[in-house]
Every structure is written in C-alpha cells, then in structure tokens.
mmCIF file of C-alpha atoms and ligand atoms in Angstrom:
data_model
loop_
_atom_site.group_PDB
_atom_site.id
_atom_site.type_symbol
_atom_site.label_atom_id
_atom_site.label_comp_id
_atom_site.label_asym_id
_atom_site.label_seq_id
_atom_site.Cartn_x
_atom_site.Cartn_y
_atom_site.Cartn_z
ATOM 1 C CA UNK A 1 10.069 6.568 -18.478
ATOM 2 C CA UNK A 2 8.053 4.419 -20.848
ATOM 3 C CA UNK A 3 5.326 2.150 -19.513
ATOM 4 C CA UNK A 4 7.182 -1.124 -20.061
ATOM 5 C CA UNK A 5 10.348 0.183 -18.441
ATOM 6 C CA UNK A 6 8.256 1.298 -15.454
ATOM 7 C CA UNK A 7 6.631 -2.123 -15.153
ATOM 8 C CA UNK A 8 9.984 -3.889 -15.232
ATOM 9 C CA UNK A 9 11.952 -1.546 -12.980
ATOM 10 C CA UNK A 10 9.403 -0.768 -10.215
ATOM 11 C CA UNK A 11 10.308 -2.221 -6.835
ATOM 12 C CA UNK A 12 8.819 -2.088 -3.380
ATOM 13 C CA UNK A 13 10.817 0.551 -1.522
ATOM 14 C CA UNK A 14 11.731 -0.207 2.073
ATOM 15 C CA UNK A 15 13.970 2.774 2.791
ATOM 16 C CA UNK A 16 12.736 6.253 1.919
ATOM 17 C CA UNK A 17 14.332 9.668 1.967
ATOM 18 C CA UNK A 18 12.568 12.225 4.145
ATOM 19 C CA UNK A 19 12.025 14.967 1.543
ATOM 20 C CA UNK A 20 8.296 15.530 0.947
ATOM 21 C CA UNK A 21 6.411 14.281 -2.084
ATOM 22 C CA UNK A 22 4.462 17.195 -3.642
ATOM 23 C CA UNK A 23 0.667 16.987 -3.546
ATOM 24 C CA UNK A 24 0.626 17.247 -7.350
ATOM 25 C CA UNK A 25 2.380 13.884 -7.584
ATOM 26 C CA UNK A 26 -0.159 12.361 -5.195
ATOM 27 C CA UNK A 27 -2.927 13.765 -7.412
ATOM 28 C CA UNK A 28 -1.265 12.281 -10.481
ATOM 29 C CA UNK A 29 -1.115 8.894 -8.710
ATOM 30 C CA UNK A 30 -4.815 9.087 -7.833
ATOM 31 C CA UNK A 31 -5.722 10.074 -11.393
ATOM 32 C CA UNK A 32 -3.940 6.943 -12.618
ATOM 33 C CA UNK A 33 -5.588 4.779 -9.950
ATOM 34 C CA UNK A 34 -9.139 5.650 -11.020
ATOM 35 C CA UNK A 35 -8.375 4.584 -14.603
ATOM 36 C CA UNK A 36 -7.956 0.972 -13.459
ATOM 37 C CA UNK A 37 -10.168 -1.635 -15.121
ATOM 38 C CA UNK A 38 -13.275 -2.462 -13.088
ATOM 39 C CA UNK A 39 -16.143 -4.748 -14.075
ATOM 40 C CA UNK A 40 -19.538 -3.040 -14.547
ATOM 41 C CA UNK A 41 -17.759 0.263 -13.880
ATOM 42 C CA UNK A 42 -18.382 -0.157 -10.158
ATOM 43 C CA UNK A 43 -15.379 2.093 -9.346
ATOM 44 C CA UNK A 44 -15.253 0.397 -5.940
ATOM 45 C CA UNK A 45 -12.403 2.481 -4.527
ATOM 46 C CA UNK A 46 -11.816 5.366 -2.197
ATOM 47 C CA UNK A 47 -8.545 6.920 -1.126
ATOM 48 C CA UNK A 48 -7.375 8.651 2.026
ATOM 49 C CA UNK A 49 -4.192 10.715 1.785
ATOM 50 C CA UNK A 50 -2.546 10.669 5.202
ATOM 51 C CA UNK A 51 0.033 13.388 5.919
ATOM 52 C CA UNK A 52 1.250 15.630 8.729
ATOM 53 C CA UNK A 53 -0.389 15.188 12.113
ATOM 54 C CA UNK A 54 -2.607 12.376 10.841
ATOM 55 C CA UNK A 55 0.463 10.472 9.692
ATOM 56 C CA UNK A 56 1.994 10.846 13.154
ATOM 57 C CA UNK A 57 -1.257 9.451 14.565
ATOM 58 C CA UNK A 58 -1.053 6.525 12.143
ATOM 59 C CA UNK A 59 2.562 5.950 13.202
ATOM 60 C CA UNK A 60 1.427 5.728 16.837
ATOM 61 C CA UNK A 61 -1.215 3.150 15.894
ATOM 62 C CA UNK A 62 1.463 1.194 14.062
ATOM 63 C CA UNK A 63 3.464 1.172 17.291
ATOM 64 C CA UNK A 64 0.465 -0.264 19.177
ATOM 65 C CA UNK A 65 -0.184 -2.960 16.569
ATOM 66 C CA UNK A 66 3.504 -3.926 16.368
ATOM 67 C CA UNK A 67 3.848 -4.015 20.159
ATOM 68 C CA UNK A 68 0.817 -6.276 20.494
ATOM 69 C CA UNK A 69 2.177 -8.646 17.832
ATOM 70 C CA UNK A 70 5.701 -8.759 19.289
ATOM 71 C CA UNK A 71 4.371 -9.380 22.799
ATOM 72 C CA UNK A 72 2.038 -12.155 21.629
ATOM 73 C CA UNK A 73 5.016 -13.780 19.902
ATOM 74 C CA UNK A 74 7.055 -13.408 23.116
ATOM 75 C CA UNK A 75 9.758 -11.628 21.177
ATOM 76 C CA UNK A 76 12.549 -10.075 23.223
ATOM 77 C CA UNK A 77 12.835 -6.289 22.845
ATOM 78 C CA UNK A 78 9.151 -5.996 21.859
ATOM 79 C CA UNK A 79 9.130 -2.282 22.650
ATOM 80 C CA UNK A 80 12.187 -1.663 20.509
ATOM 81 C CA UNK A 81 10.611 -3.514 17.585
ATOM 82 C CA UNK A 82 7.419 -1.475 17.978
ATOM 83 C CA UNK A 83 9.375 1.773 18.238
ATOM 84 C CA UNK A 84 11.133 0.952 14.988
ATOM 85 C CA UNK A 85 7.767 0.271 13.358
ATOM 86 C CA UNK A 86 6.519 3.660 14.545
ATOM 87 C CA UNK A 87 9.610 5.493 13.308
ATOM 88 C CA UNK A 88 9.311 3.885 9.856
ATOM 89 C CA UNK A 89 5.898 5.515 9.450
ATOM 90 C CA UNK A 90 6.705 8.757 11.284
ATOM 91 C CA UNK A 91 9.574 9.447 8.855
ATOM 92 C CA UNK A 92 7.402 8.996 5.761
ATOM 93 C CA UNK A 93 6.125 11.829 3.619
ATOM 94 C CA UNK A 94 2.726 10.319 2.792
ATOM 95 C CA UNK A 95 0.702 7.155 3.252
ATOM 96 C CA UNK A 96 -2.296 6.558 0.990
ATOM 97 C CA UNK A 97 -5.008 4.249 2.312
ATOM 98 C CA UNK A 98 -6.750 2.436 -0.523
ATOM 99 C CA UNK A 99 -10.257 1.473 0.496
ATOM 100 C CA UNK A 100 -12.668 -0.975 -1.129
ATOM 101 C CA UNK A 101 -16.381 -0.260 -0.928
ATOM 102 C CA UNK A 102 -17.849 -3.714 -0.308
ATOM 103 C CA UNK A 103 -20.737 -4.816 -2.506
ATOM 104 C CA UNK A 104 -23.434 -7.079 -1.021
ATOM 105 C CA UNK A 105 -22.737 -9.877 -3.510
ATOM 106 C CA UNK A 106 -19.607 -11.960 -2.641
ATOM 107 C CA UNK A 107 -18.692 -12.531 -6.295
ATOM 108 C CA UNK A 108 -18.923 -8.798 -6.988
ATOM 109 C CA UNK A 109 -16.744 -8.209 -3.915
ATOM 110 C CA UNK A 110 -14.100 -10.524 -5.340
ATOM 111 C CA UNK A 111 -14.150 -8.765 -8.710
ATOM 112 C CA UNK A 112 -14.063 -5.397 -6.981
ATOM 113 C CA UNK A 113 -11.048 -6.476 -4.927
ATOM 114 C CA UNK A 114 -9.277 -7.275 -8.194
ATOM 115 C CA UNK A 115 -10.211 -3.815 -9.481
ATOM 116 C CA UNK A 116 -8.998 -2.077 -6.316
ATOM 117 C CA UNK A 117 -5.747 -4.033 -6.567
ATOM 118 C CA UNK A 118 -5.348 -2.816 -10.149
ATOM 119 C CA UNK A 119 -5.978 0.735 -8.931
ATOM 120 C CA UNK A 120 -3.356 0.327 -6.229
ATOM 121 C CA UNK A 121 -0.803 -0.940 -8.715
ATOM 122 C CA UNK A 122 -1.623 1.851 -11.171
ATOM 123 C CA UNK A 123 -1.055 4.345 -8.385
ATOM 124 C CA UNK A 124 2.305 2.772 -7.576
ATOM 125 C CA UNK A 125 3.389 2.790 -11.210
ATOM 126 C CA UNK A 126 2.351 6.416 -11.665
ATOM 127 C CA UNK A 127 4.480 7.305 -8.644
ATOM 128 C CA UNK A 128 7.389 5.338 -10.097
ATOM 129 C CA UNK A 129 7.114 7.246 -13.370
ATOM 130 C CA UNK A 130 7.867 10.395 -11.328
ATOM 131 C CA UNK A 131 10.839 8.873 -9.477
ATOM 132 C CA UNK A 132 8.705 8.239 -6.389
ATOM 133 C CA UNK A 133 8.752 4.873 -4.631
ATOM 134 C CA UNK A 134 5.931 3.020 -2.909
ATOM 135 C CA UNK A 135 5.317 0.089 -0.592
ATOM 136 C CA UNK A 136 2.005 -1.812 -0.541
ATOM 137 C CA UNK A 137 1.494 -2.754 3.110
ATOM 138 C CA UNK A 138 -1.299 -4.791 4.644
ATOM 139 C CA UNK A 139 -1.475 -6.711 7.930
ATOM 140 C CA UNK A 140 -3.304 -6.145 11.199
ATOM 141 C CA UNK A 141 -2.947 -2.358 10.997
ATOM 142 C CA UNK A 142 -5.449 -2.327 8.101
ATOM 143 C CA UNK A 143 -8.072 -3.776 10.471
ATOM 144 C CA UNK A 144 -7.103 -1.884 13.631
ATOM 145 C CA UNK A 145 -10.216 0.032 14.818
ATOM 146 C CA UNK A 146 -8.411 3.354 15.526
ATOM 147 C CA UNK A 147 -6.965 3.248 11.993
ATOM 148 C CA UNK A 148 -10.420 2.547 10.542
ATOM 149 C CA UNK A 149 -11.699 5.538 12.503
ATOM 150 C CA UNK A 150 -8.833 7.779 11.352
ATOM 151 C CA UNK A 151 -9.554 6.883 7.714
ATOM 152 C CA UNK A 152 -13.325 7.134 8.218
ATOM 153 C CA UNK A 153 -13.804 3.581 6.952
ATOM 154 C CA UNK A 154 -17.497 2.683 6.979
ATOM 155 C CA UNK A 155 -18.958 -0.712 7.934
ATOM 156 C CA UNK A 156 -19.313 -1.614 4.266
ATOM 157 C CA UNK A 157 -15.674 -0.816 3.474
ATOM 158 C CA UNK A 158 -12.219 -2.251 4.093
ATOM 159 C CA UNK A 159 -8.650 -1.063 3.732
ATOM 160 C CA UNK A 160 -6.971 -2.982 0.912
ATOM 161 C CA UNK A 161 -3.602 -1.265 1.142
ATOM 162 C CA UNK A 162 -1.681 1.278 3.136
ATOM 163 C CA UNK A 163 0.662 2.563 0.458
ATOM 164 C CA UNK A 164 3.798 4.230 1.747
ATOM 165 C CA UNK A 165 4.994 6.928 -0.621
ATOM 166 C CA UNK A 166 8.359 8.645 -0.782
ATOM 167 C CA UNK A 167 11.584 9.159 -2.656
ATOM 168 C CA UNK A 168 13.666 5.963 -2.570
ATOM 169 C CA UNK A 169 16.849 5.872 -0.539
ATOM 170 C CA UNK A 170 17.720 2.589 -2.200
ATOM 171 C CA UNK A 171 16.071 0.344 -4.762
ATOM 172 C CA UNK A 172 16.284 -3.340 -3.893
ATOM 173 C CA UNK A 173 16.855 -6.105 -6.404
ATOM 174 C CA UNK A 174 14.047 -8.662 -6.224
ATOM 175 C CA UNK A 175 14.541 -11.628 -8.547
ATOM 176 C CA UNK A 176 11.652 -13.367 -10.283
ATOM 177 C CA UNK A 177 11.275 -16.780 -11.816
ATOM 178 C CA UNK A 178 11.359 -16.552 -15.608
ATOM 179 C CA UNK A 179 7.981 -15.959 -17.259
ATOM 180 C CA UNK A 180 8.655 -19.017 -19.454
ATOM 181 C CA UNK A 181 8.700 -21.191 -16.318
ATOM 182 C CA UNK A 182 5.232 -19.925 -15.411
ATOM 183 C CA UNK A 183 3.667 -20.186 -18.855
ATOM 184 C CA UNK A 184 2.008 -22.900 -20.923
ATOM 185 C CA UNK A 185 1.898 -22.016 -24.614
ATOM 186 C CA UNK A 186 -0.906 -23.788 -26.464
ATOM 187 C CA UNK A 187 -1.232 -24.124 -30.218
HETATM 188 C C1 FMN B 201 -1.781 -7.692 -1.635
HETATM 189 C C2 FMN B 201 -0.368 -7.334 -1.241
HETATM 190 C C3 FMN B 201 -0.069 -7.150 0.096
HETATM 191 C C4 FMN B 201 1.232 -6.841 0.501
HETATM 192 N N1 FMN B 201 1.488 -6.645 1.829
HETATM 193 C C5 FMN B 201 2.757 -6.459 2.224
HETATM 194 C C6 FMN B 201 3.064 -6.316 3.607
HETATM 195 O O1 FMN B 201 2.169 -6.289 4.465
HETATM 196 N N2 FMN B 201 4.358 -6.194 3.960
HETATM 197 C C7 FMN B 201 5.366 -6.197 3.035
HETATM 198 O O2 FMN B 201 6.528 -6.130 3.405
HETATM 199 N N3 FMN B 201 5.096 -6.248 1.721
HETATM 200 C C8 FMN B 201 3.832 -6.386 1.287
HETATM 201 N N4 FMN B 201 3.551 -6.450 -0.049
HETATM 202 C C9 FMN B 201 4.628 -6.180 -1.025
HETATM 203 C C10 FMN B 201 5.310 -7.452 -1.460
HETATM 204 O O3 FMN B 201 5.997 -8.013 -0.374
HETATM 205 C C11 FMN B 201 6.279 -7.120 -2.596
HETATM 206 O O4 FMN B 201 5.543 -6.707 -3.725
HETATM 207 C C12 FMN B 201 7.145 -8.316 -2.951
HETATM 208 O O5 FMN B 201 8.121 -8.497 -1.972
HETATM 209 C C13 FMN B 201 7.841 -8.180 -4.287
HETATM 210 O O6 FMN B 201 8.668 -7.044 -4.296
HETATM 211 P P1 FMN B 201 8.547 -5.953 -5.462
HETATM 212 O O7 FMN B 201 7.253 -5.226 -5.256
HETATM 213 O O8 FMN B 201 9.737 -5.074 -5.280
HETATM 214 O O9 FMN B 201 8.591 -6.685 -6.770
HETATM 215 C C14 FMN B 201 2.255 -6.715 -0.479
HETATM 216 C C15 FMN B 201 1.932 -6.868 -1.838
HETATM 217 C C16 FMN B 201 0.645 -7.160 -2.212
HETATM 218 C C17 FMN B 201 0.318 -7.310 -3.690
#
C-alpha cells in the first residue's frame, strides 16, 4: 500500500476480528510512531502495549467507567451497557496506551501534545499498511486511576490515546467535506 492510499483509505475500526496481531506488527507500529515530527526533538511519548491478562484487567476497568457514566446519566440497562463496553475490550487482541510526558512549560506541553498526536496517527497508519485496523479512544477511562496505575503513568504524564488494534471485521465509510470547502487559496 502506498502512503497516499493509506492516508485516504484508513478508517477508525469499530468491529474487530479476534485473531491476534503479531508482536512484530506492534513493533513496526511503534517504530513508525517514534519517527513523528516533534519540536526540539523532545520525543515526548511513551507507549504501553496491553495484552493478555492486563487487557482483561483494562476491560474490567472499562466496565467500571462505563457503568458509572451510564448510572450518572440515569440510562436504563446501565449494567448491560457497561457489560458491552467490557466485552468490546476483552475481545481485542491489543490496546496500545500512548502517553505524553508533560513538560513544565504550558506552550511546550501544547507542542508536545501535537507531536504525540502525530505519533499516534503514524502508529495507526503503519498498522493500516499491514492490514491492521485501529481505533483512537479517549474519554474518562484515560484518566481513571486504576488505568493510570496499570499503565504506570507518572504524575508528570497523561494518556493521550488508548489505541485499539486488531484485524478489521468491517471498514466503515466516513464521509468528509471536500478539501476545497475547507481551503483558502491565496495568490
Ligand atoms: C483526539 C481524538 C480522540 C478520539 N477519541 C475517540 C473516542 O473517545 N471515541 C470514539 O469513538 N472515537 C474517537 N476518536 C476517533 C474519531 O471519532 C474518528 O477519527 C472519527 O469518527 C473519524 O473517523 P475515521 O477515523 O474513520 O476517519 C478520536 C479521535 C481523535 C483524533
């Protein structure tokens, strides 16, 4: 797959097959991630590859976070919603936590967040080049203390993305507005 084709065809995958993604593909994704542009070469990222028993633990934390949210929203069938959230994670092959090491300076933090986002996207595109799908997830689970503990996130760090990784069961179509409608050409 050439780079442009990968950029155009990549989609967030919501439904994954259960067959495992080889560690070599995860390594290839991480190698791509660390090539992301980053100002002053701060390389402000860290990655945690979550598999096996740790992934089951993460799935249980997802249940707790989803249950809390559904109950606070007074949603009927809160437990069923939370159970579904758990199963979604429990069935995955791998989740990669992308962590930003937070600089003291707020402006540097903002630039570093951009760099970590680039790294996350590079990782996703590298996966896509190997026929592997990803899903960049955020939300309350990225701040949930047991998840921070599981990923050994220090006080000067934060989770920028929990990237689900697996072979796609289906690839959704997600339309975009035309680039021309978003662009001002100056002469
Ligand atoms: C910073 C960031 C956070 C995201 N967090 C979530 C999320 O928590 N849940 C979710 O369903 N999608 C999340 N996404 C994925 C977007 O929803 C997705 O990229 C968008 O729907 C467009 O789909 P596509 O990636 O297939 O083009 C996130 C994407 C980014 C860049």
